[in-house]
Amino acid sequence: TQLLEQSPQFLSIQEGENLTVYCNSSSVFSSLQWYRQEPGEGPVLLVTVVTGGEVKKLKRLTFQFGDARKDSSLHITAAQPGDTGLYLCAGAGNAGKSTFGDGTTLTVKP
Amino acid sequence: SAVISQKPSRDICQRGTSLTIQCQVDSQVTMMFWYRQQPGQSLTLIATANQGSEATYESGFVIDKFPISRPNLTFSTLTVSNMSPEDSSIYLCSVATSRDSPLHFGNGTRLTVT
């Protein structure tokens, strides 16, 4: 079974601070996705990373895929209250099935 | 991206009863999945809904408890049978357009069993 461990599990910061969320596995993934989920809604895709060492930027969010395609990180610059939510990494598996990380609950206080 | 409508959005059910959750997609999709999630926690895959054939269940989930139908490429149902309080959770329908594409999710069904 492929497992994805996310850290930290909970993060509470002030508006304007920077933060990094980590997603680690002992398995290699062909691609990895990051999702954000708000209460009462389903997860929404933020980004897909495919190539080892790849870095993608989405406004204040920077995503990196490890060289060995076993780990990834999400860095948020100058966090805003609108960034509050549950962040999930997911590794692509066989037949379209994804393995999800434990999740990181982020709270950004104004 | 696909628009997924899931209903009901929430329900409170009594122990021993069954609830059927519907998932409607606005376009034909190859893959449909059902996940379970405790609030604020990770997602656990229940099964892959296969069009025109029996669903493929993950370890720990069985057809008698979670029967799934998928009559066509745009619709699926998940039934939670003979419910107990341990079944209280959020149930999510998701779709993928291909093996390598990311997942799109419905808004989930929040189930509480009393």
GROMACS .gro file of C-alpha atoms in nm:
model
  224
    1THR     CA    1   0.000   0.000   0.000
    2GLN     CA    2   0.135   0.339  -0.096
    3LEU     CA    3   0.124   0.585   0.192
    4LEU     CA    4   0.154   0.962   0.191
    5GLU     CA    5   0.242   1.146   0.510
    6GLN     CA    6   0.172   1.514   0.540
    7SER     CA    7   0.316   1.755   0.791
    8PRO     CA    8   0.224   1.948   0.984
    9GLN     CA    9  -0.124   1.814   1.053
   10PHE     CA   10  -0.244   2.149   1.186
   11LEU     CA   11  -0.111   2.497   1.122
   12SER     CA   12  -0.242   2.824   1.262
   13ILE     CA   13  -0.071   3.144   1.151
   14GLN     CA   14  -0.128   3.517   1.122
   15GLU     CA   15  -0.214   3.686   0.798
   16GLY     CA   16   0.101   3.780   0.608
   17GLU     CA   17   0.316   3.493   0.733
   18ASN     CA   18   0.473   3.231   0.511
   19LEU     CA   19   0.427   2.856   0.550
   20THR     CA   20   0.531   2.525   0.400
   21VAL     CA   21   0.340   2.198   0.397
   22TYR     CA   22   0.522   1.873   0.326
   23CYS     CA   23   0.405   1.551   0.165
   24ASN     CA   24   0.634   1.249   0.190
   25SER     CA   25   0.622   0.889   0.075
   26SER     CA   26   0.848   0.589   0.042
   27SER     CA   27   0.686   0.516  -0.295
   28VAL     CA   28   0.741   0.673  -0.633
   29PHE     CA   29   0.443   0.839  -0.798
   30SER     CA   30   0.399   0.914  -1.166
   31SER     CA   31   0.231   1.238  -1.067
   32LEU     CA   32   0.113   1.412  -0.755
   33GLN     CA   33  -0.175   1.647  -0.699
   34TRP     CA   34  -0.247   1.909  -0.435
   35TYR     CA   35  -0.608   1.983  -0.343
   36ARG     CA   36  -0.771   2.234  -0.112
   37GLN     CA   37  -1.099   2.163   0.062
   38GLU     CA   38  -1.328   2.404   0.241
   39PRO     CA   39  -1.601   2.298   0.487
   40GLY     CA   40  -1.908   2.158   0.316
   41GLU     CA   41  -1.736   2.121  -0.018
   42GLY     CA   42  -1.535   1.860  -0.201
   43PRO     CA   43  -1.160   1.892  -0.259
   44VAL     CA   44  -1.064   2.124  -0.544
   45LEU     CA   45  -0.754   2.063  -0.751
   46LEU     CA   46  -0.477   2.322  -0.712
   47VAL     CA   47  -0.198   2.171  -0.919
   48THR     CA   48  -0.052   1.855  -1.069
   49VAL     CA   49   0.323   1.795  -1.069
   50VAL     CA   50   0.467   1.530  -1.294
   51THR     CA   51   0.841   1.572  -1.346
   52GLY     CA   52   1.099   1.512  -1.073
   53GLY     CA   53   1.235   1.845  -0.952
   54GLU     CA   54   0.945   2.035  -1.107
   55VAL     CA   55   0.842   2.367  -0.954
   56LYS     CA   56   0.504   2.524  -1.027
   57LYS     CA   57   0.379   2.860  -0.912
   58LEU     CA   58   0.018   2.961  -0.872
   59LYS     CA   59   0.013   3.323  -0.755
   60ARG     CA   60   0.133   3.304  -0.392
   61LEU     CA   61   0.152   2.925  -0.392
   62THR     CA   62   0.467   2.739  -0.495
   63PHE     CA   63   0.462   2.363  -0.545
   64GLN     CA   64   0.768   2.144  -0.576
   65PHE     CA   65   0.801   1.779  -0.670
   66GLY     CA   66   1.103   1.597  -0.532
   67ASP     CA   67   1.374   1.476  -0.768
   68ALA     CA   68   1.287   1.114  -0.690
   69ARG     CA   69   0.912   1.180  -0.724
   70LYS     CA   70   0.850   1.057  -0.371
   71ASP     CA   71   0.783   1.386  -0.197
   72SER     CA   72   0.638   1.728  -0.255
   73SER     CA   73   0.599   2.060  -0.080
   74LEU     CA   74   0.354   2.347  -0.090
   75HIS     CA   75   0.478   2.690   0.008
   76ILE     CA   76   0.241   2.981   0.061
   77THR     CA   77   0.379   3.333   0.070
   78ALA     CA   78   0.203   3.608   0.264
   79ALA     CA   79  -0.090   3.390   0.367
   80GLN     CA   80  -0.439   3.538   0.365
   81PRO     CA   81  -0.755   3.433   0.552
   82GLY     CA   82  -0.891   3.305   0.221
   83ASP     CA   83  -0.615   3.042   0.221
   84THR     CA   84  -0.777   2.874   0.521
   85GLY     CA   85  -0.876   2.516   0.448
   86LEU     CA   86  -0.771   2.154   0.441
   87TYR     CA   87  -0.479   2.088   0.207
   88LEU     CA   88  -0.444   1.737   0.069
   89CYS     CA   89  -0.173   1.584  -0.142
   90ALA     CA   90  -0.257   1.281  -0.354
   91GLY     CA   91  -0.042   1.044  -0.553
   92ALA     CA   92  -0.167   0.899  -0.878
   93GLY     CA   93  -0.204   0.523  -0.865
   94ASN     CA   94  -0.321   0.241  -1.084
   95ALA     CA   95  -0.640   0.263  -1.287
   96GLY     CA   96  -0.694   0.629  -1.199
   97LYS     CA   97  -0.713   0.566  -0.826
   98SER     CA   98  -0.539   0.817  -0.601
   99THR     CA   99  -0.380   0.777  -0.260
  100PHE     CA  100  -0.441   1.074  -0.034
  101GLY     CA  101  -0.219   1.217   0.236
  102ASP     CA  102  -0.333   1.274   0.593
  103GLY     CA  103  -0.422   1.636   0.522
  104THR     CA  104  -0.302   1.967   0.669
  105THR     CA  105  -0.559   2.196   0.826
  106LEU     CA  106  -0.449   2.555   0.777
  107THR     CA  107  -0.603   2.846   0.964
  108VAL     CA  108  -0.496   3.198   0.871
  109LYS     CA  109  -0.603   3.457   1.125
  110PRO     CA  110  -0.668   3.815   1.015
  111SER     CA  111  -1.387   2.033  -1.589
  112ALA     CA  112  -1.683   1.811  -1.501
  113VAL     CA  113  -1.961   1.945  -1.282
  114ILE     CA  114  -2.071   1.691  -1.024
  115SER     CA  115  -2.402   1.708  -0.841
  116GLN     CA  116  -2.436   1.494  -0.535
  117LYS     CA  117  -2.744   1.449  -0.323
  118PRO     CA  118  -2.852   1.457  -0.057
  119SER     CA  119  -2.601   1.706   0.077
  120ARG     CA  120  -2.664   1.585   0.429
  121ASP     CA  121  -2.891   1.347   0.616
  122ILE     CA  122  -2.954   1.219   0.964
  123CYS     CA  123  -3.054   0.853   0.968
  124GLN     CA  124  -3.150   0.598   1.226
  125ARG     CA  125  -2.947   0.293   1.303
  126GLY     CA  126  -3.041  -0.008   1.090
  127THR     CA  127  -3.176   0.190   0.795
  128SER     CA  128  -3.018   0.244   0.454
  129LEU     CA  129  -2.940   0.560   0.257
  130THR     CA  130  -2.877   0.591  -0.115
  131ILE     CA  131  -2.654   0.874  -0.235
  132GLN     CA  132  -2.676   0.992  -0.595
  133CYS     CA  133  -2.399   1.134  -0.810
  134GLN     CA  134  -2.479   1.301  -1.142
  135VAL     CA  135  -2.210   1.431  -1.378
  136ASP     CA  136  -2.275   1.682  -1.654
  137SER     CA  137  -2.062   1.490  -1.905
  138GLN     CA  138  -1.962   1.134  -1.976
  139VAL     CA  139  -1.664   1.027  -1.770
  140THR     CA  140  -1.457   0.716  -1.780
  141MET     CA  141  -1.393   0.674  -1.411
  142MET     CA  142  -1.609   0.729  -1.107
  143PHE     CA  143  -1.506   0.668  -0.751
  144TRP     CA  144  -1.665   0.680  -0.408
  145TYR     CA  145  -1.463   0.806  -0.112
  146ARG     CA  146  -1.531   0.837   0.259
  147GLN     CA  147  -1.391   1.116   0.475
  148GLN     CA  148  -1.408   1.200   0.840
  149PRO     CA  149  -1.437   1.580   0.877
  150GLY     CA  150  -1.095   1.741   0.853
  151GLN     CA  151  -0.923   1.417   0.771
  152SER     CA  152  -0.798   1.226   0.470
  153LEU     CA  153  -1.002   1.047   0.206
  154THR     CA  154  -1.041   0.671   0.195
  155LEU     CA  155  -1.139   0.505  -0.131
  156ILE     CA  156  -1.443   0.282  -0.096
  157ALA     CA  157  -1.475   0.154  -0.452
  158THR     CA  158  -1.450   0.222  -0.823
  159ALA     CA  159  -1.790   0.238  -0.988
  160ASN     CA  160  -1.775   0.045  -1.316
  161GLN     CA  161  -2.026   0.120  -1.587
  162GLY     CA  162  -2.243  -0.182  -1.661
  163SER     CA  163  -2.066  -0.416  -1.420
  164GLU     CA  164  -2.004  -0.473  -1.052
  165ALA     CA  165  -1.802  -0.214  -0.865
  166THR     CA  166  -1.444  -0.284  -0.757
  167TYR     CA  167  -1.414  -0.256  -0.380
  168GLU     CA  168  -1.110  -0.165  -0.175
  169SER     CA  169  -0.992  -0.366   0.118
  170GLY     CA  170  -1.229  -0.330   0.412
  171PHE     CA  171  -1.534  -0.247   0.202
  172VAL     CA  172  -1.786  -0.500   0.076
  173ILE     CA  173  -2.073  -0.496  -0.168
  174ASP     CA  174  -2.334  -0.604   0.086
  175LYS     CA  175  -2.260  -0.298   0.299
  176PHE     CA  176  -2.196  -0.048   0.020
  177PRO     CA  177  -2.381  -0.155  -0.295
  178ILE     CA  178  -2.298   0.068  -0.592
  179SER     CA  179  -2.474   0.112  -0.922
  180ARG     CA  180  -2.348   0.278  -1.237
  181PRO     CA  181  -2.601   0.238  -1.517
  182ASN     CA  182  -2.429   0.482  -1.754
  183LEU     CA  183  -2.126   0.711  -1.788
  184THR     CA  184  -2.288   1.007  -1.610
  185PHE     CA  185  -2.461   0.860  -1.304
  186SER     CA  186  -2.384   0.645  -1.002
  187THR     CA  187  -2.536   0.564  -0.666
  188LEU     CA  188  -2.383   0.448  -0.341
  189THR     CA  189  -2.602   0.287  -0.077
  190VAL     CA  190  -2.494   0.270   0.285
  191SER     CA  191  -2.682  -0.032   0.418
  192ASN     CA  192  -2.787  -0.131   0.768
  193MET     CA  193  -2.627   0.181   0.908
  194SER     CA  194  -2.458   0.213   1.244
  195PRO     CA  195  -2.311   0.524   1.413
  196GLU     CA  196  -1.967   0.417   1.283
  197ASP     CA  197  -2.094   0.493   0.931
  198SER     CA  198  -2.128   0.861   1.019
  199SER     CA  199  -1.897   1.035   0.775
  200ILE     CA  200  -1.877   1.242   0.460
  201TYR     CA  201  -1.924   1.043   0.140
  202LEU     CA  202  -1.775   1.190  -0.176
  203CYS     CA  203  -1.827   1.106  -0.541
  204SER     CA  204  -1.535   1.180  -0.770
  205VAL     CA  205  -1.460   1.142  -1.138
  206ALA     CA  206  -1.157   1.131  -1.365
  207THR     CA  207  -1.158   1.167  -1.740
  208SER     CA  208  -0.860   0.934  -1.784
  209ARG     CA  209  -0.619   0.719  -1.585
  210ASP     CA  210  -0.368   1.005  -1.561
  211SER     CA  211  -0.603   1.294  -1.498
  212PRO     CA  212  -0.672   1.444  -1.155
  213LEU     CA  213  -0.995   1.392  -0.968
  214HIS     CA  214  -1.297   1.620  -0.959
  215PHE     CA  215  -1.526   1.593  -0.661
  216GLY     CA  216  -1.885   1.654  -0.572
  217ASN     CA  217  -1.961   1.851  -0.258
  218GLY     CA  218  -2.017   1.537  -0.058
  219THR     CA  219  -2.294   1.393   0.155
  220ARG     CA  220  -2.260   1.444   0.529
  221LEU     CA  221  -2.421   1.144   0.695
  222THR     CA  222  -2.502   1.123   1.064
  223VAL     CA  223  -2.633   0.796   1.203
  224THR     CA  224  -2.809   0.808   1.539
   0.00000   0.00000   0.00000
